[in-house]
Amino acid sequence: MRYEAEVKIENRFLTERTRIKIYREVAISIVKELPIDKLKQLFNLKVVCGFKRDLEEAYRDNDRQKATQIQRLIKDNSSLFTG
């Protein structure tokens, strides 16, 4: 009985790893086909989302200096956002 449970867990883990690998391969193939300007837009979106997540974390940690720096970067349209 224990062996069957171990096999099920191992199969689930391998299935998850395979799924992640397939998603990565598909994402890479999509990115390869994108024009440069669209790729920059995707990168900027990722950066903006990352900054917003960092900003929420700074507020949660009550780190005013970090929050102010992140707000300034977002407000000033840092070169990362403009491409």
Short mmCIF file of C-alpha atoms in Angstrom, two decimals, residues 19-33:
data_model
loop_
_atom_site.label_atom_id
_atom_site.label_comp_id
_atom_site.label_asym_id
_atom_site.label_seq_id
_atom_site.Cartn_x
_atom_site.Cartn_y
_atom_site.Cartn_z
CA ARG A 19 4.00 20.40 -17.65
CA ILE A 20 6.31 23.20 -16.50
CA LYS A 21 8.90 22.21 -19.09
CA ILE A 22 6.29 22.23 -21.87
CA TYR A 23 5.01 25.67 -20.76
CA ARG A 24 8.56 27.03 -20.87
CA GLU A 25 9.18 25.62 -24.34
CA VAL A 26 5.91 27.08 -25.63
CA ALA A 27 6.67 30.46 -24.05
CA ILE A 28 10.14 30.52 -25.60
CA SER A 29 8.76 29.66 -29.04
CA ILE A 30 6.16 32.45 -28.72
CA VAL A 31 8.78 34.98 -27.61
CA LYS A 32 11.02 34.06 -30.55
CA GLU A 33 8.21 34.98 -32.96
#
